[in-house]
Short mmCIF file of C-alpha atoms in Angstrom, two decimals:
data_model
loop_
_atom_site.label_atom_id
_atom_site.label_comp_id
_atom_site.label_asym_id
_atom_site.label_seq_id
_atom_site.Cartn_x
_atom_site.Cartn_y
_atom_site.Cartn_z
CA MET A 1149 -40.98 -16.63 -180.74
CA THR A 1150 -44.52 -17.63 -179.87
CA GLU A 1151 -45.29 -18.78 -176.38
CA GLU A 1152 -45.81 -22.32 -177.61
CA ASN A 1153 -42.41 -22.40 -179.24
CA ALA A 1154 -40.83 -20.99 -176.14
CA ASP A 1155 -42.42 -23.75 -174.10
CA ALA A 1156 -41.20 -26.42 -176.48
CA GLN A 1157 -37.72 -24.95 -176.36
CA SER A 1158 -37.68 -24.85 -172.61
CA SER A 1159 -38.94 -28.45 -172.38
CA LEU A 1160 -36.16 -29.53 -174.70
CA ASN A 1161 -33.60 -27.80 -172.51
CA LEU A 1162 -35.05 -29.39 -169.41
CA PHE A 1163 -34.91 -32.79 -171.09
CA THR A 1164 -31.27 -32.35 -172.08
CA GLN A 1165 -30.41 -31.43 -168.53
CA LEU A 1166 -32.43 -34.36 -167.25
CA VAL A 1167 -30.36 -36.79 -169.29
CA GLN A 1168 -27.15 -35.09 -168.24
CA CYS A 1169 -27.92 -35.26 -164.58
CA LYS A 1170 -28.86 -38.92 -164.62
CA ASN A 1171 -25.19 -39.72 -164.11
CA LEU A 1172 -24.86 -37.04 -161.50
CA PHE A 1173 -27.31 -38.68 -159.16
CA GLY A 1174 -25.67 -42.07 -159.56
CA HIS A 1175 -22.92 -41.26 -157.07
CA ALA A 1176 -23.40 -42.45 -153.54
CA HIS A 1177 -23.10 -40.02 -150.65
CA ALA A 1178 -20.34 -40.39 -148.10
CA THR A 1179 -21.38 -42.67 -145.27
CA LEU A 1180 -21.91 -41.40 -141.77
CA PRO A 1181 -20.25 -42.77 -138.68
CA SER A 1182 -22.72 -45.30 -137.33
CA ASN A 1183 -22.44 -44.70 -133.60
CA ARG A 1184 -24.20 -41.89 -131.87
CA PRO A 1185 -22.54 -39.97 -129.05
CA ASP A 1186 -23.82 -40.08 -125.45
CA ASN A 1187 -23.47 -36.36 -125.06
CA ILE A 1188 -22.61 -33.25 -127.01
CA GLU A 1189 -19.71 -31.23 -125.65
CA GLY A 1190 -20.66 -32.43 -122.18
CA ILE A 1191 -23.54 -29.94 -122.21
CA TYR A 1192 -26.33 -31.93 -123.78
CA GLU A 1193 -27.35 -35.52 -123.27
CA VAL A 1194 -28.26 -37.25 -126.55
CA MET A 1195 -31.67 -38.90 -126.34
CA GLY A 1196 -32.36 -39.97 -129.90
CA ILE A 1197 -31.88 -39.34 -133.59
CA LEU A 1198 -34.43 -37.13 -135.33
CA GLY A 1199 -33.05 -37.16 -138.81
CA GLU A 1200 -30.09 -37.78 -141.02
CA GLY A 1201 -28.57 -36.47 -144.20
CA SER A 1202 -25.27 -36.20 -145.98
CA PHE A 1203 -24.48 -33.14 -143.82
CA GLY A 1204 -24.59 -35.14 -140.60
CA ARG A 1205 -27.35 -35.85 -138.10
CA VAL A 1206 -30.07 -34.21 -136.07
CA TYR A 1207 -30.33 -35.38 -132.46
CA ARG A 1208 -32.94 -34.93 -129.83
CA CYS A 1209 -31.10 -33.75 -126.74
CA LYS A 1210 -31.53 -32.63 -123.17
CA HIS A 1211 -29.52 -29.85 -121.57
CA ILE A 1212 -27.83 -31.65 -118.69
CA ARG A 1213 -28.08 -28.76 -116.26
CA THR A 1214 -31.39 -27.10 -117.13
CA GLY A 1215 -33.26 -30.11 -118.54
CA GLU A 1216 -34.29 -28.12 -121.60
CA ILE A 1217 -35.13 -30.31 -124.61
CA VAL A 1218 -33.60 -29.22 -127.91
CA ALA A 1219 -32.82 -30.46 -131.40
CA ILE A 1220 -29.14 -30.47 -132.30
CA LYS A 1221 -28.01 -30.59 -135.88
CA GLN A 1222 -24.42 -31.72 -136.20
CA ILE A 1223 -22.61 -30.80 -139.35
CA ASP A 1224 -19.45 -32.67 -140.09
CA PHE A 1225 -16.81 -31.00 -142.23
CA ARG A 1226 -13.89 -33.32 -141.53
CA TYR A 1227 -13.61 -34.26 -145.18
CA ASP A 1228 -14.12 -30.76 -146.49
CA GLN A 1229 -11.00 -29.20 -147.97
CA ASN A 1230 -12.24 -25.73 -147.29
CA ALA A 1231 -12.71 -26.38 -143.57
CA VAL A 1232 -15.91 -24.63 -142.58
CA PRO A 1233 -18.02 -24.79 -145.76
CA SER A 1234 -19.65 -21.66 -147.09
CA SER A 1235 -23.09 -23.26 -146.89
CA LEU A 1236 -22.64 -23.62 -143.14
CA ILE A 1237 -21.40 -20.06 -142.66
CA ARG A 1238 -24.42 -18.80 -144.56
CA GLU A 1239 -26.95 -21.05 -142.89
CA VAL A 1240 -25.81 -20.18 -139.38
CA SER A 1241 -25.37 -16.45 -140.05
CA LEU A 1242 -28.81 -16.21 -141.61
CA LEU A 1243 -30.52 -18.24 -138.91
CA ARG A 1244 -28.92 -15.90 -136.39
CA GLU A 1245 -30.71 -13.03 -138.10
CA LEU A 1246 -34.13 -14.57 -138.03
CA ASN A 1247 -36.59 -14.05 -135.29
CA HIS A 1248 -40.03 -14.99 -136.48
CA ASP A 1249 -42.87 -17.03 -135.03
CA ASN A 1250 -42.92 -19.22 -138.09
CA ILE A 1251 -39.21 -19.88 -138.23
CA VAL A 1252 -37.47 -22.29 -135.94
CA ARG A 1253 -35.13 -20.55 -133.51
CA LEU A 1254 -31.41 -21.19 -133.41
CA LEU A 1255 -30.49 -21.17 -129.73
CA ASN A 1256 -26.78 -21.79 -129.76
CA VAL A 1257 -23.80 -22.83 -131.84
CA LEU A 1258 -21.18 -25.18 -130.44
CA SER A 1259 -18.12 -25.78 -132.54
CA THR A 1260 -15.04 -27.93 -132.60
CA GLU A 1261 -12.29 -28.22 -135.21
CA THR A 1262 -14.16 -30.82 -137.24
CA TYR A 1263 -17.84 -30.24 -136.74
CA VAL A 1264 -20.39 -27.69 -135.67
CA SER A 1265 -23.46 -28.36 -133.55
CA LEU A 1266 -26.45 -26.14 -134.12
CA VAL A 1267 -28.83 -26.08 -131.19
CA PHE A 1268 -32.44 -25.45 -132.24
CA GLU A 1269 -35.62 -25.06 -130.26
CA LEU A 1270 -37.53 -28.31 -130.29
CA LEU A 1271 -41.20 -28.05 -130.96
CA ASP A 1272 -43.73 -30.40 -129.47
CA GLN A 1273 -45.20 -32.73 -131.96
CA ASP A 1274 -48.66 -34.09 -132.15
CA LEU A 1275 -48.45 -34.05 -135.87
CA GLY A 1276 -46.77 -37.41 -136.34
CA ARG A 1277 -49.57 -39.17 -134.52
CA TYR A 1278 -52.01 -37.05 -136.41
CA ILE A 1279 -50.73 -38.04 -139.83
CA SER A 1280 -50.60 -41.74 -139.02
CA ARG A 1281 -54.08 -41.64 -137.51
CA ASN A 1282 -55.51 -40.10 -140.63
CA ASN A 1283 -53.57 -41.75 -143.36
CA GLY A 1284 -51.32 -44.33 -141.82
CA VAL A 1285 -48.63 -42.92 -144.06
CA ARG A 1286 -45.47 -43.35 -142.08
CA ASP A 1287 -43.85 -43.40 -138.72
CA PRO A 1288 -42.56 -39.90 -138.04
CA TRP A 1289 -39.77 -41.18 -135.85
CA ILE A 1290 -38.01 -42.90 -138.68
CA ARG A 1291 -38.77 -40.29 -141.25
CA LYS A 1292 -35.68 -39.27 -143.16
CA PRO A 1293 -34.65 -35.77 -144.12
CA ALA A 1294 -36.77 -35.19 -147.14
CA THR A 1295 -36.94 -31.64 -148.25
CA ARG A 1296 -36.26 -33.14 -151.65
CA TYR A 1297 -40.04 -33.56 -151.81
CA TYR A 1298 -40.29 -29.78 -151.99
CA ARG A 1299 -37.41 -29.09 -154.32
CA ALA A 1300 -38.19 -27.17 -157.45
CA PRO A 1301 -37.43 -28.80 -160.80
CA GLU A 1302 -34.82 -26.19 -161.64
CA ILE A 1303 -32.83 -27.15 -158.52
CA LEU A 1304 -33.24 -30.85 -159.20
CA LEU A 1305 -31.94 -30.19 -162.69
CA ASP A 1306 -28.93 -28.50 -161.20
CA SER A 1307 -29.65 -25.20 -162.84
CA SER A 1308 -27.11 -22.56 -161.96
CA GLN A 1309 -29.70 -19.84 -162.25
CA TYR A 1310 -32.62 -20.01 -159.97
CA SER A 1311 -34.36 -17.44 -157.87
CA THR A 1312 -37.16 -16.86 -155.43
CA GLY A 1313 -39.39 -19.12 -157.50
CA VAL A 1314 -37.96 -22.18 -155.77
CA ASP A 1315 -39.70 -21.13 -152.54
CA LEU A 1316 -43.01 -20.82 -154.33
CA TRP A 1317 -42.63 -24.32 -155.72
CA SER A 1318 -42.08 -25.56 -152.15
CA VAL A 1319 -45.18 -23.74 -151.00
CA GLY A 1320 -47.10 -25.40 -153.83
CA CYS A 1321 -45.89 -28.82 -152.69
CA ILE A 1322 -46.84 -28.10 -149.09
CA PHE A 1323 -50.20 -26.73 -150.18
CA GLY A 1324 -50.84 -29.96 -152.10
CA GLU A 1325 -49.80 -31.93 -149.04
CA MET A 1326 -52.29 -30.02 -146.89
CA VAL A 1327 -55.01 -31.20 -149.23
CA THR A 1328 -54.06 -34.84 -149.71
CA GLY A 1329 -52.33 -35.44 -146.37
CA GLU A 1330 -49.17 -36.80 -147.94
CA PRO A 1331 -46.23 -35.41 -149.91
CA ILE A 1332 -47.38 -34.93 -153.46
CA PHE A 1333 -43.95 -35.69 -154.88
CA GLY A 1334 -42.93 -38.11 -152.16
CA THR A 1335 -40.28 -40.24 -153.81
CA LYS A 1336 -37.15 -42.13 -152.88
CA ASN A 1337 -34.49 -40.14 -154.72
CA SER A 1338 -33.93 -37.11 -156.86
CA PHE A 1339 -34.29 -39.02 -160.09
CA ASP A 1340 -37.69 -40.45 -159.11
CA GLU A 1341 -38.55 -36.97 -157.95
CA LEU A 1342 -37.94 -35.59 -161.42
CA ASP A 1343 -39.87 -38.49 -162.87
CA ALA A 1344 -42.83 -37.68 -160.64
CA ILE A 1345 -42.67 -33.98 -161.48
CA PHE A 1346 -42.49 -34.55 -165.21
CA SER A 1347 -45.06 -37.32 -165.52
CA PRO A 1348 -48.24 -35.99 -167.06
CA THR A 1349 -50.81 -35.67 -164.32
CA ASP A 1350 -54.21 -34.15 -164.08
CA LEU A 1351 -54.09 -32.05 -160.94
CA SER A 1352 -57.85 -31.55 -160.89
CA TYR A 1353 -58.24 -35.32 -160.56
CA ILE A 1354 -55.74 -35.67 -157.71
CA PHE A 1355 -57.05 -32.60 -155.90
CA ALA A 1356 -60.71 -33.25 -156.50
CA ASP A 1357 -61.48 -32.00 -152.97
CA LEU A 1358 -59.94 -28.62 -153.60
CA GLU A 1359 -62.02 -25.59 -154.51
CA PRO A 1360 -61.54 -24.41 -158.13
CA GLN A 1361 -59.79 -21.20 -157.00
CA GLY A 1362 -57.44 -23.22 -154.83
CA LEU A 1363 -56.67 -25.53 -157.71
CA HIS A 1364 -55.96 -22.55 -159.91
CA LEU A 1365 -53.49 -21.17 -157.36
CA LEU A 1366 -51.89 -24.58 -156.91
CA LYS A 1367 -51.29 -24.82 -160.64
CA MET A 1368 -49.70 -21.37 -160.61
CA LEU A 1369 -47.39 -22.42 -157.77
CA LEU A 1370 -46.44 -25.70 -159.43
CA CYS A 1371 -45.67 -24.10 -162.77
CA LEU A 1372 -42.64 -25.90 -164.25
CA ASP A 1373 -41.16 -22.79 -165.76
CA PRO A 1374 -39.77 -20.70 -162.88
CA LYS A 1375 -40.14 -17.53 -164.93
CA ARG A 1376 -43.86 -18.04 -165.25
CA ARG A 1377 -44.40 -19.32 -161.72
CA VAL A 1378 -46.46 -16.99 -159.52
CA SER A 1379 -44.62 -14.63 -157.13
CA VAL A 1380 -45.30 -14.23 -153.41
CA GLU A 1381 -47.01 -10.93 -154.12
CA GLY A 1382 -49.07 -12.50 -156.89
CA ALA A 1383 -50.02 -15.50 -154.79
CA LEU A 1384 -51.16 -13.34 -151.88
CA LYS A 1385 -53.39 -11.37 -154.23
CA HIS A 1386 -54.98 -14.50 -155.67
CA ALA A 1387 -58.77 -14.77 -155.60
CA TYR A 1388 -58.42 -17.89 -153.41
CA PHE A 1389 -57.70 -15.52 -150.52
CA ASN A 1390 -60.68 -13.23 -151.08
CA ASP A 1391 -63.14 -12.82 -148.22
CA LEU A 1392 -60.69 -13.49 -145.41
CA PRO A 1393 -60.80 -13.61 -142.35
CA ASP A 1394 -61.40 -17.27 -142.46
CA HIS A 1395 -61.11 -19.88 -139.77
CA PRO A 1396 -57.60 -19.38 -138.35
CA ARG A 1397 -56.73 -23.02 -138.82
CA SER A 1398 -58.17 -23.34 -142.27
CA ARG A 1399 -56.14 -24.31 -145.28
CA ARG A 1400 -56.37 -20.83 -146.75
CA TYR A 1401 -55.22 -19.19 -143.56
CA ARG A 1402 -52.28 -21.50 -143.14
CA LEU A 1403 -51.29 -21.00 -146.73
CA ILE A 1404 -51.21 -17.26 -146.21
CA LEU A 1405 -49.04 -17.69 -143.13
CA LEU A 1406 -46.72 -19.85 -145.11
CA LEU A 1407 -46.47 -17.37 -147.96
CA LYS A 1408 -45.89 -14.54 -145.54
CA SER A 1409 -43.25 -16.43 -143.64
CA LEU A 1410 -41.16 -16.71 -146.77
CA PRO A 1411 -37.94 -15.05 -145.77
CA VAL A 1412 -37.90 -11.34 -145.31
CA HIS A 1413 -34.21 -11.09 -145.65
CA ASN A 1414 -32.49 -9.98 -148.80
CA HIS A 1415 -29.72 -12.53 -148.45
CA LEU A 1416 -32.12 -15.34 -147.89
CA ARG A 1417 -33.67 -14.59 -151.20
CA THR A 1418 -30.49 -15.30 -153.04
CA LYS A 1419 -28.72 -17.70 -150.77
CA GLY A 1420 -31.12 -20.03 -149.13
CA PHE A 1421 -34.48 -20.35 -147.55
CA ILE A 1422 -36.02 -21.47 -144.33
CA LEU A 1423 -39.59 -22.39 -143.86
CA LYS A 1424 -41.62 -23.86 -141.14
CA ALA A 1425 -44.79 -25.50 -142.27
CA ASN A 1426 -47.93 -26.57 -140.57
CA PHE A 1427 -49.65 -29.59 -142.01
CA GLN A 1428 -52.55 -29.91 -139.67
CA ASP A 1429 -55.97 -30.26 -141.09
CA HIS A 1430 -58.50 -27.62 -140.27
CA ASN A 1431 -60.86 -30.23 -138.84
CA ASP A 1432 -58.52 -30.61 -135.94
CA PRO A 1433 -60.40 -29.89 -132.69
CA ALA A 1434 -57.43 -28.09 -131.12
CA THR A 1435 -58.20 -24.71 -132.55
CA SER A 1436 -56.43 -21.48 -131.96
CA SER A 1437 -58.28 -18.20 -131.88
CA ASN A 1438 -55.48 -15.74 -132.48
CA GLY A 1439 -54.78 -16.91 -135.99
CA ARG A 1440 -51.22 -17.85 -135.24
CA VAL A 1441 -50.02 -21.32 -135.92
CA PRO A 1442 -49.61 -22.87 -132.49
CA ALA A 1443 -46.09 -23.99 -131.78
CA ASP A 1444 -47.11 -27.43 -130.65
CA SER A 1445 -48.33 -28.53 -134.02
CA LEU A 1446 -45.63 -27.43 -136.36
CA GLU A 1447 -43.48 -29.40 -138.62
CA ASN A 1448 -40.16 -27.86 -139.45
CA VAL A 1449 -38.71 -27.54 -142.83
CA ILE A 1450 -35.22 -26.28 -142.36
CA SER A 1451 -33.55 -25.85 -145.60
CA CYS A 1452 -30.65 -24.20 -147.30
CA THR A 1453 -30.00 -24.24 -150.97
CA PRO A 1454 -28.04 -25.26 -152.88
CA ASN A 1455 -24.83 -26.26 -151.16
CA SER A 1456 -26.08 -27.92 -148.03
CA LEU A 1457 -28.57 -30.69 -148.38
CA PRO A 1458 -31.92 -29.48 -147.19
CA VAL A 1459 -33.28 -31.13 -144.12
CA LEU A 1460 -36.77 -31.86 -143.09
CA TYR A 1461 -37.32 -33.26 -139.71
CA LEU A 1462 -40.13 -33.62 -137.33
CA ALA A 1463 -39.68 -31.67 -134.19
CA CYS A 1464 -40.37 -34.10 -131.42
CA SER A 1465 -40.56 -33.87 -127.68
CA LYS A 1466 -41.88 -35.82 -124.70
CA ASP B 632 -32.45 14.56 -144.41
CA THR B 633 -34.11 14.14 -147.74
CA ILE B 634 -33.07 10.53 -147.73
CA VAL B 635 -34.50 9.87 -144.30
CA LYS B 636 -37.73 11.55 -145.23
CA ALA B 637 -38.00 9.68 -148.47
CA GLU B 638 -37.53 6.40 -146.71
CA GLU B 639 -39.66 7.00 -143.68
CA THR B 640 -42.70 8.51 -145.22
CA ASN B 641 -42.40 7.34 -148.79
CA GLU B 642 -44.11 10.59 -149.68
CA VAL B 643 -41.25 12.36 -151.35
CA VAL B 644 -40.48 9.54 -153.72
CA ASP B 645 -41.30 5.86 -153.78
CA ILE B 646 -38.15 4.02 -154.69
CA ASP B 647 -39.64 0.62 -153.92
CA ASN B 648 -41.79 0.40 -156.98
CA ASN B 649 -39.77 -2.10 -158.99
CA ILE B 650 -41.92 -5.16 -158.56
CA LYS B 651 -40.70 -6.88 -161.71
CA ASP B 652 -37.24 -7.81 -160.47
CA PRO B 653 -37.35 -10.05 -157.38
CA GLN B 654 -33.78 -8.98 -156.50
CA PHE B 655 -35.16 -5.59 -155.52
CA CYS B 656 -37.56 -7.19 -153.01
CA ALA B 657 -39.81 -4.17 -153.46
CA SER B 658 -42.58 -5.33 -151.14
CA ILE B 659 -40.22 -5.95 -148.22
CA ALA B 660 -37.36 -3.56 -148.95
CA HIS B 661 -38.51 -1.26 -146.20
CA GLU B 662 -38.43 -4.01 -143.60
CA ILE B 663 -35.05 -5.19 -144.79
CA TYR B 664 -33.50 -1.78 -144.29
CA GLU B 665 -35.13 -1.33 -140.92
CA HIS B 666 -33.64 -4.65 -139.91
CA LEU B 667 -30.23 -3.66 -141.28
CA ARG B 668 -30.30 -0.45 -139.25
CA ALA B 669 -31.11 -2.32 -136.06
CA CYS B 670 -28.40 -4.84 -136.87
CA GLU B 671 -25.83 -2.16 -137.46
CA GLU B 672 -25.97 -1.25 -133.79
CA ILE B 673 -25.29 -4.81 -132.66
CA ARG B 674 -22.65 -5.84 -135.18
CA ARG B 675 -20.55 -2.74 -134.72
CA PRO B 676 -16.92 -3.01 -133.63
CA SER B 677 -16.01 -1.06 -130.51
CA MET B 678 -14.83 2.49 -131.17
CA ASP B 679 -11.70 2.42 -129.05
CA PHE B 680 -10.27 -1.07 -129.45
CA MET B 681 -6.88 0.30 -130.57
CA ASP B 682 -6.38 2.03 -127.22
CA LYS B 683 -8.19 -0.37 -124.96
CA THR B 684 -7.63 -3.86 -126.35
CA GLN B 685 -4.58 -3.76 -128.60
CA LYS B 686 -1.03 -3.59 -127.22
CA ASP B 687 1.20 -4.50 -130.14
CA ILE B 688 -0.55 -2.89 -133.09
CA ASP B 689 -1.71 0.64 -133.85
CA ALA B 690 -4.05 2.44 -136.22
CA SER B 691 -1.43 2.91 -138.92
CA MET B 692 -0.76 -0.85 -139.07
CA ARG B 693 -4.45 -1.48 -139.43
CA ALA B 694 -4.53 1.08 -142.24
CA VAL B 695 -1.68 -0.72 -144.03
CA LEU B 696 -3.56 -4.01 -143.66
CA ILE B 697 -6.78 -2.56 -145.08
CA ASP B 698 -4.94 -1.01 -148.03
CA TRP B 699 -3.37 -4.36 -148.74
CA LEU B 700 -6.76 -6.11 -148.48
CA VAL B 701 -8.14 -3.68 -151.05
CA GLU B 702 -5.39 -4.82 -153.42
CA VAL B 703 -6.06 -8.49 -152.67
CA SER B 704 -9.75 -8.04 -153.40
CA GLU B 705 -8.86 -6.46 -156.73
CA GLU B 706 -6.35 -9.18 -157.54
CA TYR B 707 -8.95 -11.92 -156.97
CA ARG B 708 -11.76 -9.81 -158.40
CA LEU B 709 -13.90 -10.09 -155.30
CA VAL B 710 -17.16 -8.16 -155.12
CA PRO B 711 -17.07 -4.91 -153.10
CA GLU B 712 -19.31 -6.35 -150.39
CA THR B 713 -16.67 -8.99 -149.59
CA LEU B 714 -14.12 -6.27 -148.87
CA PHE B 715 -16.50 -4.33 -146.64
CA LEU B 716 -17.42 -7.47 -144.72
CA THR B 717 -13.75 -8.36 -144.30
CA VAL B 718 -13.07 -5.03 -142.62
CA ASN B 719 -16.09 -5.50 -140.38
CA TYR B 720 -14.83 -8.96 -139.27
CA VAL B 721 -11.27 -7.70 -138.71
CA ASP B 722 -12.46 -4.84 -136.52
CA ARG B 723 -14.92 -6.95 -134.59
CA TYR B 724 -12.25 -9.54 -133.88
CA LEU B 725 -9.79 -6.83 -132.82
CA SER B 726 -12.43 -5.39 -130.48
CA SER B 727 -12.18 -8.42 -128.25
CA HIS B 728 -8.80 -10.06 -128.98
CA SER B 729 -5.37 -8.60 -128.55
CA ILE B 730 -3.20 -9.64 -131.47
CA ASN B 731 0.51 -9.26 -132.22
CA ARG B 732 1.65 -7.50 -135.36
CA LYS B 733 2.99 -10.68 -136.96
CA GLN B 734 -0.49 -12.16 -136.92
CA LEU B 735 -2.33 -9.11 -138.19
CA GLN B 736 -1.99 -10.09 -141.83
CA LEU B 737 -3.06 -13.63 -140.98
CA LEU B 738 -6.20 -12.21 -139.39
CA GLY B 739 -6.76 -10.16 -142.55
CA VAL B 740 -6.61 -13.13 -144.94
CA ALA B 741 -8.68 -15.35 -142.63
CA CYS B 742 -11.41 -12.69 -142.44
CA MET B 743 -11.30 -12.19 -146.18
CA ARG B 744 -11.69 -15.92 -146.72
CA ILE B 745 -14.74 -16.02 -144.47
CA ALA B 746 -16.25 -12.99 -146.18
CA ALA B 747 -15.56 -14.55 -149.59
CA LYS B 748 -17.23 -17.79 -148.54
CA TYR B 749 -20.19 -15.84 -147.29
CA GLU B 750 -20.55 -13.49 -150.22
CA GLU B 751 -18.86 -14.85 -153.34
CA ILE B 752 -20.26 -17.43 -155.70
CA CYS B 753 -16.77 -18.89 -156.03
CA ALA B 754 -14.45 -18.15 -153.12
CA PRO B 755 -10.68 -18.39 -153.75
CA GLU B 756 -8.97 -21.50 -152.34
CA VAL B 757 -6.98 -21.46 -149.08
CA GLN B 758 -3.79 -21.94 -151.07
CA GLU B 759 -4.46 -18.77 -153.04
CA PHE B 760 -4.70 -16.81 -149.81
CA CYS B 761 -1.40 -18.33 -148.64
CA ASP B 762 0.22 -17.45 -151.96
CA ILE B 763 -0.80 -13.86 -151.71
CA THR B 764 0.96 -13.53 -148.36
CA ASP B 765 4.06 -14.94 -150.09
CA ASN B 766 3.54 -18.07 -147.97
CA THR B 767 4.18 -16.20 -144.75
CA TYR B 768 1.49 -18.40 -143.22
CA SER B 769 0.72 -22.06 -143.76
CA LYS B 770 -2.63 -23.41 -144.91
CA GLU B 771 -3.20 -24.80 -141.41
CA GLN B 772 -2.57 -21.41 -139.84
CA VAL B 773 -5.09 -19.75 -142.13
CA LEU B 774 -7.72 -22.41 -141.40
CA GLN B 775 -7.10 -22.18 -137.66
CA MET B 776 -7.40 -18.41 -137.66
CA GLU B 777 -10.52 -18.67 -139.76
CA PHE B 778 -12.06 -20.96 -137.19
CA ALA B 779 -10.99 -18.71 -134.34
CA VAL B 780 -12.69 -15.73 -136.01
CA LEU B 781 -15.91 -17.67 -136.68
CA ASN B 782 -16.04 -18.79 -133.07
CA SER B 783 -15.22 -15.41 -131.66
CA LEU B 784 -17.90 -13.73 -133.78
CA LYS B 785 -20.29 -16.59 -132.93
CA PHE B 786 -20.92 -17.29 -136.60
CA GLU B 787 -22.76 -13.99 -136.88
CA MET B 788 -21.38 -13.12 -140.28
CA THR B 789 -24.34 -11.20 -141.63
CA ALA B 790 -23.39 -7.61 -141.02
CA PRO B 791 -24.70 -4.48 -142.65
CA THR B 792 -21.90 -2.55 -144.29
CA VAL B 793 -21.57 0.92 -145.76
CA ASN B 794 -21.94 -0.79 -149.09
CA CYS B 795 -25.47 -2.08 -148.27
CA PHE B 796 -26.76 1.38 -147.47
CA LEU B 797 -24.85 3.14 -150.20
CA ARG B 798 -26.69 1.22 -152.89
CA ARG B 799 -30.00 2.43 -151.53
CA PHE B 800 -28.87 5.98 -150.93
CA VAL B 801 -27.68 6.19 -154.52
CA ILE B 802 -31.08 5.10 -155.78
CA VAL B 803 -32.78 7.70 -153.60
CA ALA B 804 -30.35 10.37 -154.71
CA GLN B 805 -30.94 9.56 -158.35
CA ARG B 806 -34.70 9.51 -158.04
CA THR B 807 -34.80 12.79 -156.19
CA CYS B 808 -32.62 14.46 -158.81
CA GLU B 809 -34.30 15.38 -162.02
CA VAL B 810 -31.26 14.43 -163.98
CA PRO B 811 -29.79 11.14 -162.78
CA SER B 812 -26.13 11.44 -162.10
CA LEU B 813 -23.82 8.90 -163.61
CA HIS B 814 -21.21 9.82 -161.05
CA LEU B 815 -23.29 8.41 -158.27
CA GLU B 816 -23.86 5.19 -160.10
CA TYR B 817 -20.14 4.48 -160.17
CA LEU B 818 -19.46 5.58 -156.63
#
């Protein structure tokens, strides 16, 4: 089969799946209890809601005794026949393994018979202000969990076979966002998301600011066919990264950090992924000399595929 | 010794040269195994829990349980890793909790359910685990025990097992032999 034929075949398959899953997305998610608690297990005082999804909620909390500010993700499994769902067991076990500057730290797990509270470090945010100052896009405080923006087409199409390529797609989306300052596939639901992904677009027009090498890499990352999408190894070797060291806060540098922070754990590769992304523009005056992404300007993308709904939330403090 | 050398220096033989298949994680395999080794120390059950912690059960009862779990894993066609993880969870739980002999089998099925949820694509239902104990325990009992184990092990369910290392050792052994041994493959 020629490459062209293979492409046509794969597009046809994608289209068939697209039609099939139209019904799938029609179902509404279970509603969440509307009230928020005053405290969590009597240990943390709840100060606000950071995000929400079908899994439950993310709260901004203060440790009553120490005053430490944290983010608490509550996962409700009251209606789950299997009690503690496998997605939760995997997410927590894997987070427990991870200790990396670019991955948000899981500090504690509090559990009751019906829900589990995951206590995460809460990162300072200047980013929300930064985005609105530059683009006036949205208010970070009301931003909803939205890792959907970064979901690869094969996941959106409910493919049962997907691999490490889904992470590379996400990196491509985040890379694009670094350039334009807003999510490149920022849509309201999964169906619109697919629509956006499959509408014919000229990337070189949208990313006119991007260097040709960067555009080339972006296209390799956003390749629809996961089999032909670039690998982490391939991406790191791309000509776009020639002649480093660059400015530590530059787009190139941050992209490398992102690629390198793709999970180093075997299980993560097959069972889920966790990323932490930095969206700051390299013109930002607050520069860092050591080349590490400073913790006070990070946006978290906490995500597990495919069973638990991925979550994106802004880490907020103050 | 050959294995250690091969892994540490990568001079004897480079087994991490399969860059085509992402499942091999060639570029980070070394780090993964280093991490697994470090983890092994932390996620290890205590050596003397039978003497120190347990009052009602002994080593032979544990052996009977494990033998039975092997059969269960075959019955439900679970992957080998699930079985190895189950044993790890059972021993870690027994390291800190005294349990009476009537509950030992309950602990076994609860641990196997957790391991299956962690490792399997499709884990058997709770009811299936009750059935296999001839309904000695109710669904609620299994779920409660499952929750007790998760809490006691602090949701740290990623544990390196013999199985993890064996896979790698077999590859090393085959690459260092001139004639690859089929026996090792099916170990």
